[in-house]
mmCIF file of C-alpha atoms and ligand atoms in Angstrom:
data_model
loop_
_atom_site.group_PDB
_atom_site.id
_atom_site.type_symbol
_atom_site.label_atom_id
_atom_site.label_comp_id
_atom_site.label_asym_id
_atom_site.label_seq_id
_atom_site.Cartn_x
_atom_site.Cartn_y
_atom_site.Cartn_z
ATOM 1 C CA MET A 28 -20.365 89.166 -41.815
ATOM 2 C CA ASN A 29 -19.960 87.339 -37.925
ATOM 3 C CA THR A 30 -16.779 85.608 -38.828
ATOM 4 C CA THR A 31 -15.708 89.091 -39.369
ATOM 5 C CA LEU A 32 -17.006 90.404 -35.940
ATOM 6 C CA SER A 33 -15.128 87.984 -34.586
ATOM 7 C CA GLU A 34 -12.009 88.074 -35.692
ATOM 8 C CA ALA A 35 -12.206 91.890 -34.552
ATOM 9 C CA TYR A 36 -11.560 90.200 -30.948
ATOM 10 C CA ARG A 37 -9.368 87.556 -32.254
ATOM 11 C CA ASP A 38 -6.025 90.035 -31.837
ATOM 12 C CA HIS A 39 -7.154 90.951 -28.171
ATOM 13 C CA PRO A 40 -6.711 86.991 -26.025
ATOM 14 C CA LEU A 41 -7.762 87.736 -22.597
ATOM 15 C CA HIS A 42 -6.027 85.453 -19.568
ATOM 16 C CA LEU A 43 -7.460 82.362 -18.548
ATOM 17 C CA GLN A 44 -8.834 83.978 -15.320
ATOM 18 C CA HIS A 45 -10.776 85.985 -16.681
ATOM 19 C CA ILE A 46 -13.030 83.534 -18.857
ATOM 20 C CA ILE A 47 -13.891 80.759 -16.735
ATOM 21 C CA PRO A 48 -16.800 81.595 -14.166
ATOM 22 C CA LEU A 49 -16.749 80.748 -10.252
ATOM 23 C CA GLU A 50 -18.661 77.350 -9.782
ATOM 24 C CA PHE A 51 -21.030 79.766 -8.050
ATOM 25 C CA SER A 52 -23.054 76.983 -6.071
ATOM 26 C CA SER A 53 -20.924 75.840 -3.940
ATOM 27 C CA PHE A 54 -20.557 78.891 -2.055
ATOM 28 C CA ARG A 55 -22.240 79.704 0.725
ATOM 29 C CA THR A 56 -20.733 83.432 1.148
ATOM 30 C CA LEU A 57 -19.169 85.748 -0.951
ATOM 31 C CA PRO A 58 -15.155 85.190 -1.649
ATOM 32 C CA ASP A 59 -13.061 87.717 -1.741
ATOM 33 C CA SER A 60 -12.317 87.828 -5.434
ATOM 34 C CA HIS A 61 -15.829 88.824 -5.926
ATOM 35 C CA ALA A 62 -16.244 91.172 -3.312
ATOM 36 C CA TRP A 63 -16.198 94.986 -4.372
ATOM 37 C CA PRO A 64 -14.808 97.435 -2.340
ATOM 38 C CA GLN A 65 -17.949 100.351 -2.748
ATOM 39 C CA SER A 66 -21.568 99.062 -1.509
ATOM 40 C CA ASN A 67 -24.592 99.238 -4.593
ATOM 41 C CA ASP A 68 -26.527 99.987 -2.507
ATOM 42 C CA ASP A 69 -25.907 104.010 -2.494
ATOM 43 C CA ASN A 70 -28.616 104.635 -4.998
ATOM 44 C CA ASP A 71 -31.536 102.501 -3.357
ATOM 45 C CA HIS A 72 -33.458 104.758 -2.634
ATOM 46 C CA LEU A 73 -34.261 106.054 -6.395
ATOM 47 C CA THR A 74 -35.648 102.550 -7.277
ATOM 48 C CA SER A 75 -38.521 102.749 -9.299
ATOM 49 C CA ASN A 76 -39.116 106.527 -8.215
ATOM 50 C CA GLY A 77 -40.396 107.461 -11.575
ATOM 51 C CA SER A 78 -37.822 108.598 -12.622
ATOM 52 C CA CYS A 79 -37.136 106.439 -15.549
ATOM 53 C CA ILE A 80 -36.230 105.528 -19.078
ATOM 54 C CA PRO A 81 -39.783 106.157 -21.117
ATOM 55 C CA ILE A 82 -41.946 103.488 -22.284
ATOM 56 C CA ILE A 83 -42.207 103.646 -26.000
ATOM 57 C CA ASP A 84 -44.924 102.167 -27.887
ATOM 58 C CA LEU A 85 -43.630 101.512 -31.854
ATOM 59 C CA LYS A 86 -46.468 101.896 -33.122
ATOM 60 C CA ASP A 87 -47.189 105.216 -31.259
ATOM 61 C CA PRO A 88 -47.565 108.053 -34.069
ATOM 62 C CA ASN A 89 -44.953 109.860 -32.329
ATOM 63 C CA ALA A 90 -42.969 106.299 -31.512
ATOM 64 C CA MET A 91 -39.563 108.262 -33.797
ATOM 65 C CA GLU A 92 -40.122 111.551 -31.766
ATOM 66 C CA GLU A 93 -39.771 110.324 -28.694
ATOM 67 C CA ILE A 94 -37.037 108.018 -29.399
ATOM 68 C CA GLY A 95 -34.767 110.254 -30.291
ATOM 69 C CA LEU A 96 -35.945 112.417 -27.029
ATOM 70 C CA ALA A 97 -34.834 109.064 -25.098
ATOM 71 C CA CYS A 98 -31.389 108.433 -26.890
ATOM 72 C CA GLU A 99 -30.606 112.543 -25.947
ATOM 73 C CA LYS A 100 -31.867 112.680 -22.263
ATOM 74 C CA TRP A 101 -31.039 108.516 -21.272
ATOM 75 C CA GLY A 102 -29.236 107.156 -24.240
ATOM 76 C CA ALA A 103 -31.816 103.879 -23.750
ATOM 77 C CA PHE A 104 -35.535 103.293 -23.656
ATOM 78 C CA GLN A 105 -37.773 100.682 -23.746
ATOM 79 C CA LEU A 106 -40.193 99.115 -26.151
ATOM 80 C CA LYS A 107 -43.822 97.852 -26.321
ATOM 81 C CA ASN A 108 -45.345 97.013 -29.578
ATOM 82 C CA HIS A 109 -42.277 95.689 -30.599
ATOM 83 C CA GLY A 110 -43.222 92.500 -33.016
ATOM 84 C CA ILE A 111 -40.660 90.388 -31.414
ATOM 85 C CA PRO A 112 -43.478 87.162 -30.141
ATOM 86 C CA LEU A 113 -43.119 86.652 -26.283
ATOM 87 C CA ASN A 114 -42.681 83.060 -26.228
ATOM 88 C CA LEU A 115 -39.514 82.980 -28.474
ATOM 89 C CA ILE A 116 -37.905 85.805 -26.054
ATOM 90 C CA GLU A 117 -39.163 82.854 -23.211
ATOM 91 C CA GLU A 118 -37.963 80.326 -24.923
ATOM 92 C CA VAL A 119 -35.089 81.476 -24.994
ATOM 93 C CA HIS A 120 -34.688 82.353 -21.337
ATOM 94 C CA GLU A 121 -35.535 78.486 -20.974
ATOM 95 C CA GLU A 122 -33.350 76.768 -22.704
ATOM 96 C CA ALA A 123 -30.754 79.660 -21.127
ATOM 97 C CA LYS A 124 -31.877 78.270 -17.955
ATOM 98 C CA ARG A 125 -30.997 75.028 -19.205
ATOM 99 C CA LEU A 126 -27.607 75.675 -20.096
ATOM 100 C CA PHE A 127 -26.773 77.765 -17.172
ATOM 101 C CA SER A 128 -27.810 74.987 -15.128
ATOM 102 C CA LEU A 129 -25.772 72.433 -15.819
ATOM 103 C CA PRO A 130 -22.334 72.000 -13.383
ATOM 104 C CA SER A 131 -19.122 73.771 -14.150
ATOM 105 C CA LYS A 132 -17.725 71.050 -16.106
ATOM 106 C CA GLU A 133 -20.017 70.471 -18.511
ATOM 107 C CA LYS A 134 -20.456 74.526 -19.337
ATOM 108 C CA ILE A 135 -16.293 74.353 -19.761
ATOM 109 C CA LYS A 136 -16.558 72.093 -22.469
ATOM 110 C CA ALA A 137 -18.152 75.081 -24.706
ATOM 111 C CA LEU A 138 -15.525 77.727 -22.893
ATOM 112 C CA ARG A 139 -14.631 80.575 -24.928
ATOM 113 C CA SER A 140 -11.343 80.518 -26.271
ATOM 114 C CA ALA A 141 -8.558 82.830 -25.381
ATOM 115 C CA GLY A 142 -8.962 85.050 -28.642
ATOM 116 C CA GLY A 143 -12.637 83.700 -29.163
ATOM 117 C CA ALA A 144 -15.467 85.092 -28.922
ATOM 118 C CA THR A 145 -17.787 82.951 -28.583
ATOM 119 C CA GLY A 146 -18.851 80.489 -26.436
ATOM 120 C CA TYR A 147 -19.081 80.076 -22.454
ATOM 121 C CA GLY A 148 -17.583 82.691 -20.391
ATOM 122 C CA SER A 149 -17.281 85.596 -17.961
ATOM 123 C CA ALA A 150 -17.889 88.819 -19.430
ATOM 124 C CA ARG A 151 -15.142 89.937 -21.889
ATOM 125 C CA ILE A 152 -14.766 93.187 -19.553
ATOM 126 C CA SER A 153 -13.378 91.376 -16.737
ATOM 127 C CA PRO A 154 -9.950 92.128 -16.596
ATOM 128 C CA PHE A 155 -10.669 96.518 -16.801
ATOM 129 C CA PHE A 156 -12.026 95.217 -12.892
ATOM 130 C CA PRO A 157 -10.070 94.509 -9.774
ATOM 131 C CA LYS A 158 -12.770 92.604 -8.874
ATOM 132 C CA PHE A 159 -14.736 89.384 -10.994
ATOM 133 C CA MET A 160 -18.389 89.490 -11.139
ATOM 134 C CA TRP A 161 -20.518 87.401 -10.368
ATOM 135 C CA HIS A 162 -22.119 86.282 -13.974
ATOM 136 C CA GLU A 163 -21.759 83.822 -16.698
ATOM 137 C CA GLY A 164 -22.586 84.730 -19.937
ATOM 138 C CA PHE A 165 -22.861 82.637 -23.417
ATOM 139 C CA THR A 166 -22.292 84.128 -26.656
ATOM 140 C CA ILE A 167 -23.347 83.870 -30.057
ATOM 141 C CA MET A 168 -22.312 84.932 -33.453
ATOM 142 C CA GLY A 169 -24.264 83.265 -36.219
ATOM 143 C CA SER A 170 -25.417 79.804 -35.331
ATOM 144 C CA PRO A 171 -23.794 78.433 -31.849
ATOM 145 C CA SER A 172 -23.977 74.873 -33.063
ATOM 146 C CA ASN A 173 -20.207 74.818 -32.746
ATOM 147 C CA ASP A 174 -20.328 75.766 -28.710
ATOM 148 C CA VAL A 175 -23.345 73.837 -27.986
ATOM 149 C CA LYS A 176 -22.115 70.383 -29.922
ATOM 150 C CA GLU A 177 -19.240 70.287 -26.957
ATOM 151 C CA ILE A 178 -22.135 70.328 -24.233
ATOM 152 C CA TRP A 179 -24.669 68.292 -25.921
ATOM 153 C CA PRO A 180 -22.992 66.312 -28.610
ATOM 154 C CA ASN A 181 -26.751 64.552 -29.251
ATOM 155 C CA ASP A 182 -29.346 67.017 -28.017
ATOM 156 C CA TYR A 183 -27.922 70.831 -30.278
ATOM 157 C CA LYS A 184 -30.638 71.486 -32.121
ATOM 158 C CA TYR A 185 -32.829 73.021 -30.279
ATOM 159 C CA PHE A 186 -30.978 75.175 -28.534
ATOM 160 C CA CYS A 187 -29.625 76.376 -31.998
ATOM 161 C CA ASP A 188 -33.117 76.943 -33.514
ATOM 162 C CA ILE A 189 -34.015 79.171 -30.787
ATOM 163 C CA MET A 190 -31.285 81.173 -31.184
ATOM 164 C CA GLU A 191 -30.971 81.866 -34.525
ATOM 165 C CA GLU A 192 -34.739 82.182 -34.536
ATOM 166 C CA CYS A 193 -34.171 84.986 -31.655
ATOM 167 C CA GLN A 194 -31.206 86.135 -34.275
ATOM 168 C CA LYS A 195 -33.675 86.913 -37.182
ATOM 169 C CA GLN A 196 -36.406 88.386 -35.315
ATOM 170 C CA MET A 197 -33.811 90.698 -33.543
ATOM 171 C CA LYS A 198 -32.477 91.537 -36.892
ATOM 172 C CA THR A 199 -36.268 92.792 -38.229
ATOM 173 C CA LEU A 200 -36.485 94.901 -35.217
ATOM 174 C CA ALA A 201 -32.836 96.451 -35.659
ATOM 175 C CA GLU A 202 -33.862 97.185 -38.358
ATOM 176 C CA LYS A 203 -36.674 99.466 -38.255
ATOM 177 C CA ILE A 204 -34.604 100.848 -35.000
ATOM 178 C CA THR A 205 -32.063 101.832 -37.400
ATOM 179 C CA ASN A 206 -34.450 103.655 -39.868
ATOM 180 C CA ILE A 207 -35.971 105.521 -37.536
ATOM 181 C CA ILE A 208 -32.673 107.094 -35.589
ATOM 182 C CA PHE A 209 -31.130 107.865 -39.118
ATOM 183 C CA ASN A 210 -33.814 109.284 -40.039
ATOM 184 C CA ILE A 211 -33.773 111.998 -36.699
ATOM 185 C CA LEU A 212 -30.422 111.710 -37.550
ATOM 186 C CA GLY A 213 -30.502 112.380 -41.793
ATOM 187 C CA ILE A 214 -28.149 109.940 -42.382
ATOM 188 C CA SER A 215 -27.113 109.989 -45.819
ATOM 189 C CA LYS A 216 -27.697 107.118 -48.120
ATOM 190 C CA GLU A 217 -24.373 106.069 -49.241
ATOM 191 C CA GLN A 218 -24.106 105.944 -45.205
ATOM 192 C CA ASN A 219 -27.086 103.345 -44.600
ATOM 193 C CA LYS A 220 -26.311 101.812 -47.415
ATOM 194 C CA TRP A 221 -25.359 98.514 -44.994
ATOM 195 C CA VAL A 222 -29.419 98.487 -43.522
ATOM 196 C CA GLY A 223 -31.213 95.481 -43.917
ATOM 197 C CA SER A 224 -28.001 93.978 -46.283
ATOM 198 C CA ASN A 225 -26.675 90.941 -44.964
ATOM 199 C CA ASN A 226 -23.233 92.808 -44.610
ATOM 200 C CA HIS A 227 -23.900 93.860 -40.335
ATOM 201 C CA CYS A 228 -22.439 92.556 -37.185
ATOM 202 C CA GLU A 229 -24.468 90.825 -33.976
ATOM 203 C CA ALA A 230 -24.012 89.034 -31.828
ATOM 204 C CA LEU A 231 -26.394 87.296 -29.031
ATOM 205 C CA GLN A 232 -25.926 88.039 -25.290
ATOM 206 C CA LEU A 233 -26.772 85.347 -22.837
ATOM 207 C CA ASN A 234 -26.297 86.638 -19.423
ATOM 208 C CA PHE A 235 -27.347 84.313 -16.240
ATOM 209 C CA TYR A 236 -26.538 86.265 -12.789
ATOM 210 C CA PRO A 237 -26.721 83.381 -9.982
ATOM 211 C CA CYS A 238 -28.251 83.918 -6.678
ATOM 212 C CA CYS A 239 -25.211 85.509 -4.142
ATOM 213 C CA PRO A 240 -25.206 85.172 -0.983
ATOM 214 C CA ASP A 241 -23.617 88.813 0.067
ATOM 215 C CA PRO A 242 -25.347 91.273 -3.313
ATOM 216 C CA LYS A 243 -24.697 94.234 -1.533
ATOM 217 C CA LYS A 244 -20.989 93.543 -2.179
ATOM 218 C CA ALA A 245 -21.119 91.619 -5.656
ATOM 219 C CA MET A 246 -21.585 93.016 -8.638
ATOM 220 C CA GLY A 247 -23.434 91.187 -11.374
ATOM 221 C CA LEU A 248 -22.008 93.180 -14.547
ATOM 222 C CA ALA A 249 -19.841 95.834 -13.957
ATOM 223 C CA PRO A 250 -20.121 99.483 -15.813
ATOM 224 C CA HIS A 251 -20.031 99.727 -19.254
ATOM 225 C CA THR A 252 -21.350 101.303 -22.160
ATOM 226 C CA ASP A 253 -22.463 98.592 -25.395
ATOM 227 C CA THR A 254 -20.055 98.555 -27.890
ATOM 228 C CA SER A 255 -22.369 98.889 -30.320
ATOM 229 C CA LEU A 256 -24.963 101.004 -32.463
ATOM 230 C CA PHE A 257 -27.603 99.823 -30.046
ATOM 231 C CA THR A 258 -28.145 96.903 -28.255
ATOM 232 C CA ILE A 259 -31.538 95.222 -27.892
ATOM 233 C CA LEU A 260 -32.444 93.458 -24.189
ATOM 234 C CA HIS A 261 -34.686 91.383 -22.044
ATOM 235 C CA GLN A 262 -34.479 90.943 -18.259
ATOM 236 C CA SER A 263 -36.473 87.440 -17.476
ATOM 237 C CA GLN A 264 -38.668 88.707 -14.203
ATOM 238 C CA THR A 265 -35.930 89.290 -12.068
ATOM 239 C CA SER A 266 -34.785 93.038 -12.021
ATOM 240 C CA GLY A 267 -31.235 94.094 -11.639
ATOM 241 C CA LEU A 268 -30.744 96.500 -14.361
ATOM 242 C CA GLN A 269 -28.945 99.586 -13.842
ATOM 243 C CA ILE A 270 -28.235 102.985 -15.816
ATOM 244 C CA PHE A 271 -26.780 105.941 -14.883
ATOM 245 C CA LYS A 272 -28.363 109.471 -15.348
ATOM 246 C CA GLU A 273 -25.834 112.269 -14.840
ATOM 247 C CA GLY A 274 -27.435 114.227 -11.521
ATOM 248 C CA VAL A 275 -29.248 111.156 -10.913
ATOM 249 C CA GLY A 276 -27.268 108.492 -10.110
ATOM 250 C CA TYR A 277 -28.172 104.791 -11.154
ATOM 251 C CA THR A 278 -31.545 103.990 -11.527
ATOM 252 C CA THR A 279 -33.067 100.412 -11.539
ATOM 253 C CA VAL A 280 -34.844 99.395 -15.040
ATOM 254 C CA ASP A 281 -37.936 96.766 -13.539
ATOM 255 C CA PRO A 282 -38.500 94.023 -16.157
ATOM 256 C CA HIS A 283 -42.059 94.368 -18.120
ATOM 257 C CA PRO A 284 -42.426 90.888 -19.825
ATOM 258 C CA ASN A 285 -43.548 92.460 -23.237
ATOM 259 C CA THR A 286 -40.955 95.002 -22.832
ATOM 260 C CA LEU A 287 -37.510 95.724 -24.699
ATOM 261 C CA VAL A 288 -34.524 97.687 -23.142
ATOM 262 C CA VAL A 289 -32.646 99.086 -25.980
ATOM 263 C CA ASN A 290 -29.663 100.955 -25.342
ATOM 264 C CA THR A 291 -27.773 102.883 -26.997
ATOM 265 C CA GLY A 292 -24.146 102.467 -27.780
ATOM 266 C CA ASP A 293 -20.835 103.635 -28.325
ATOM 267 C CA ILE A 294 -20.887 103.879 -32.543
ATOM 268 C CA LEU A 295 -24.210 105.583 -32.423
ATOM 269 C CA HIS A 296 -23.039 108.466 -29.743
ATOM 270 C CA ILE A 297 -19.708 108.806 -32.476
ATOM 271 C CA LEU A 298 -21.661 108.657 -34.947
ATOM 272 C CA SER A 299 -24.382 110.754 -34.030
ATOM 273 C CA ASN A 300 -22.144 113.280 -32.601
ATOM 274 C CA SER A 301 -22.398 112.738 -28.365
ATOM 275 C CA ARG A 302 -26.094 114.250 -30.030
ATOM 276 C CA PHE A 303 -26.605 110.609 -28.452
ATOM 277 C CA ARG A 304 -25.786 109.239 -25.590
ATOM 278 C CA CYS A 305 -24.648 105.745 -24.792
ATOM 279 C CA SER A 306 -25.947 104.196 -21.660
ATOM 280 C CA LEU A 307 -23.297 103.284 -18.884
ATOM 281 C CA HIS A 308 -25.121 100.450 -16.924
ATOM 282 C CA ARG A 309 -24.555 97.976 -14.469
ATOM 283 C CA VAL A 310 -26.432 95.005 -13.389
ATOM 284 C CA VAL A 311 -26.572 94.223 -9.665
ATOM 285 C CA VAL A 312 -27.690 91.155 -8.107
ATOM 286 C CA ASN A 313 -30.102 89.198 -5.028
ATOM 287 C CA ASP A 314 -29.649 86.908 -2.753
ATOM 288 C CA ILE A 315 -33.570 85.671 -3.594
ATOM 289 C CA ARG A 316 -33.577 84.248 -7.279
ATOM 290 C CA ASP A 317 -31.335 83.425 -10.145
ATOM 291 C CA ARG A 318 -31.098 86.550 -13.006
ATOM 292 C CA TYR A 319 -31.270 85.483 -16.720
ATOM 293 C CA SER A 320 -30.722 87.620 -19.775
ATOM 294 C CA VAL A 321 -30.863 88.133 -23.373
ATOM 295 C CA ALA A 322 -28.728 91.118 -24.864
ATOM 296 C CA TYR A 323 -28.866 90.950 -28.757
ATOM 297 C CA PHE A 324 -25.911 93.935 -30.154
ATOM 298 C CA TYR A 325 -26.392 95.480 -33.884
ATOM 299 C CA GLY A 326 -23.838 97.169 -35.798
ATOM 300 C CA PRO A 327 -22.842 98.234 -39.240
ATOM 301 C CA PRO A 328 -20.043 96.125 -40.818
ATOM 302 C CA VAL A 329 -16.680 95.924 -38.612
ATOM 303 C CA ASP A 330 -15.194 97.563 -42.285
ATOM 304 C CA TYR A 331 -17.942 100.592 -41.726
ATOM 305 C CA LEU A 332 -16.308 103.960 -41.848
ATOM 306 C CA VAL A 333 -17.511 105.626 -38.483
ATOM 307 C CA SER A 334 -17.912 109.044 -38.867
ATOM 308 C CA PRO A 335 -19.766 111.658 -36.909
ATOM 309 C CA LEU A 336 -22.441 113.491 -38.348
ATOM 310 C CA VAL A 337 -21.601 117.359 -38.601
ATOM 311 C CA VAL A 338 -24.474 119.616 -38.528
ATOM 312 C CA ASP A 339 -24.836 123.619 -39.393
ATOM 313 C CA GLY A 340 -20.948 123.923 -39.372
ATOM 314 C CA SER A 341 -20.431 122.371 -36.224
ATOM 315 C CA LEU A 342 -16.849 119.859 -35.383
ATOM 316 C CA PRO A 343 -16.973 116.513 -35.536
ATOM 317 C CA ARG A 344 -16.075 115.484 -31.838
ATOM 318 C CA PHE A 345 -14.494 112.267 -32.456
ATOM 319 C CA ARG A 346 -12.142 111.376 -35.209
ATOM 320 C CA SER A 347 -13.481 108.630 -37.592
ATOM 321 C CA LEU A 348 -12.371 105.223 -37.889
ATOM 322 C CA THR A 349 -13.668 101.764 -38.644
ATOM 323 C CA VAL A 350 -15.830 99.328 -36.442
ATOM 324 C CA LYS A 351 -12.883 96.667 -36.160
ATOM 325 C CA ASP A 352 -10.343 99.921 -34.894
ATOM 326 C CA TYR A 353 -12.853 101.261 -32.375
ATOM 327 C CA ILE A 354 -13.295 97.421 -31.207
ATOM 328 C CA GLY A 355 -9.176 97.600 -31.412
ATOM 329 C CA ILE A 356 -9.154 100.623 -29.070
ATOM 330 C CA LYS A 357 -11.944 99.331 -26.961
ATOM 331 C CA ALA A 358 -10.140 96.164 -26.140
ATOM 332 C CA LYS A 359 -7.280 97.635 -25.015
ATOM 333 C CA ASN A 360 -9.240 100.938 -23.215
ATOM 334 C CA LEU A 361 -12.813 100.199 -22.342
ATOM 335 C CA GLU A 362 -14.572 103.308 -21.114
ATOM 336 C CA GLY A 363 -11.460 105.532 -21.878
ATOM 337 C CA ALA A 364 -11.683 104.634 -25.868
ATOM 338 C CA LEU A 365 -14.798 107.150 -26.478
ATOM 339 C CA SER A 366 -11.404 109.845 -24.702
ATOM 340 C CA LEU A 367 -8.827 108.646 -27.195
ATOM 341 C CA ILE A 368 -10.446 109.375 -30.585
ATOM 342 C CA SER A 369 -12.005 112.248 -29.142
ATOM 343 C CA THR A 370 -10.786 115.761 -31.028
ATOM 344 C CA LEU A 371 -11.683 117.738 -27.831
ATOM 345 C CA PRO A 372 -9.016 117.990 -25.045
ATOM 346 C CA HIS A 373 -9.807 116.338 -22.107
ATOM 347 C CA ASP A 374 -13.183 115.464 -23.316
ATOM 348 C CA GLY A 375 -14.767 111.857 -24.454
ATOM 349 C CA ASN A 376 -18.567 112.922 -24.675
HETATM 350 C C1 LIG B 9 -20.297 92.796 -29.657
HETATM 351 C C2 LIG B 9 -19.660 91.679 -28.567
HETATM 352 C C3 LIG B 9 -20.428 93.191 -27.319
HETATM 353 C C4 LIG B 9 -19.756 92.806 -26.668
HETATM 354 C C5 LIG B 9 -18.188 91.974 -26.847
HETATM 355 C C6 LIG B 9 -18.956 91.684 -27.986
HETATM 356 C C7 LIG B 9 -19.370 90.065 -27.667
HETATM 357 C C8 LIG B 9 -20.062 89.908 -25.944
HETATM 358 C C9 LIG B 9 -20.213 91.051 -25.452
HETATM 359 C C10 LIG B 9 -20.690 91.563 -23.827
HETATM 360 C C11 LIG B 9 -21.605 90.969 -23.683
HETATM 361 C C12 LIG B 9 -21.594 91.895 -22.211
HETATM 362 C C13 LIG B 9 -20.986 92.445 -21.969
HETATM 363 C C14 LIG B 9 -19.961 93.612 -22.818
HETATM 364 C C15 LIG B 9 -19.853 94.414 -22.201
HETATM 365 C C16 LIG B 9 -18.748 91.609 -22.598
HETATM 366 O O1 LIG B 9 -17.987 91.976 -21.805
HETATM 367 O O2 LIG B 9 -19.509 91.174 -23.241
HETATM 368 C C17 LIG B 9 -20.443 93.542 -24.140
HETATM 369 C C18 LIG B 9 -19.699 93.149 -25.470
HETATM 370 C C19 LIG B 9 -19.610 94.849 -25.655
HETATM 371 O O3 LIG B 9 -20.533 95.863 -25.616
HETATM 372 O O4 LIG B 9 -18.768 95.572 -25.480
HETATM 373 O O1 LIG B 10 -28.252 91.482 -17.725
HETATM 374 C C1 LIG B 10 -28.878 93.164 -18.358
HETATM 375 O O2 LIG B 10 -29.980 93.319 -17.531
HETATM 376 C C2 LIG B 10 -27.768 93.543 -18.667
HETATM 377 C C3 LIG B 10 -26.839 92.848 -19.668
HETATM 378 C C4 LIG B 10 -25.757 93.837 -20.567
HETATM 379 O O3 LIG B 10 -25.493 94.608 -20.352
HETATM 380 C C5 LIG B 10 -24.696 93.685 -21.486
HETATM 381 O O4 LIG B 10 -25.320 92.044 -21.951
HETATM 382 O O5 LIG B 10 -23.831 94.160 -22.197
HETATM 383 FE FE1 LIG B 11 -24.427 96.359 -21.870
#
């Protein structure tokens, strides 16, 4: 299951320059390679002005309805009473901190290989942008032991236990959210029988955005949508995540310790025949503190046929394809992927 998700990425190797992050702490000024043409402050005035994704209580009897509305309007929502213990999430951030604070020469011992999917490195979307991001990542699919053993040969167990426990808890929550969403969409038993089995795709991504000397010109994570059914995200104290909304621009999602952000991904956008948006989001950095986040990507197995759900005689807006095929198309085209599989001329969304 997890091995097949890494296999789906194996056919799309990256160049080393797009895998090895800079030794960020050695820079007092922003290098030109990381200076983005347009600044990030154009929508700063929109920060925390109330026009933001809703906070939904999973225990609220209206949760299902609210989730449906949020997915239609934003492609994202925040979730409280989600059942994941806060101390586990805090441990994940602590372990991430322990890892990312190592010198570069230690971290690159677990460097993602050119055709690999797991380990330490820059964001996979890096080759699609003219500048580099102010970001380091660590990708986990299943047990991270093979990768962390390279860094901590005698002291890898605690890290692995925490990450595996996190994936286990996230999976349970992801199944609950999937059941709610599939209920809203009226997805058939045939289409949802993978939910709750062990035949699904998952990945845990640790993100680190070091404190940056020139944050307005830098980019933490470039605008993207996630290649998942949906993604569950926890940001540690520092804000930086921004979600794009048509007619509004990028709005900051302030972190709340006990709240998770759920982002609808491309697969759900396709499955719902565009009823649910997939949120376009990015991460901005700051010059005061380091920022950490942890993201859990969840979706159907790679050989699952993603077919848009058509209601009341409406036409499918996308052609049906497997998760693996979609990953392949996106690996070559990034945001062009949805338009490429669109059945409507000049419309991917
Ligand atoms: C299961 C996934 C989802 C991946 C690819 C693979 C492993 C790593 C994920 C991320 C994490 C960082 C942002 C992103 C855009 C990236 O560059 O790597 C994500 C990407 C996607 O959502 O496409
Ligand atoms: O760091 C964040 O808040 C967002 C990370 C993200 O978008 C991702 O990992 O896909
Ligand atoms: Fe993302």
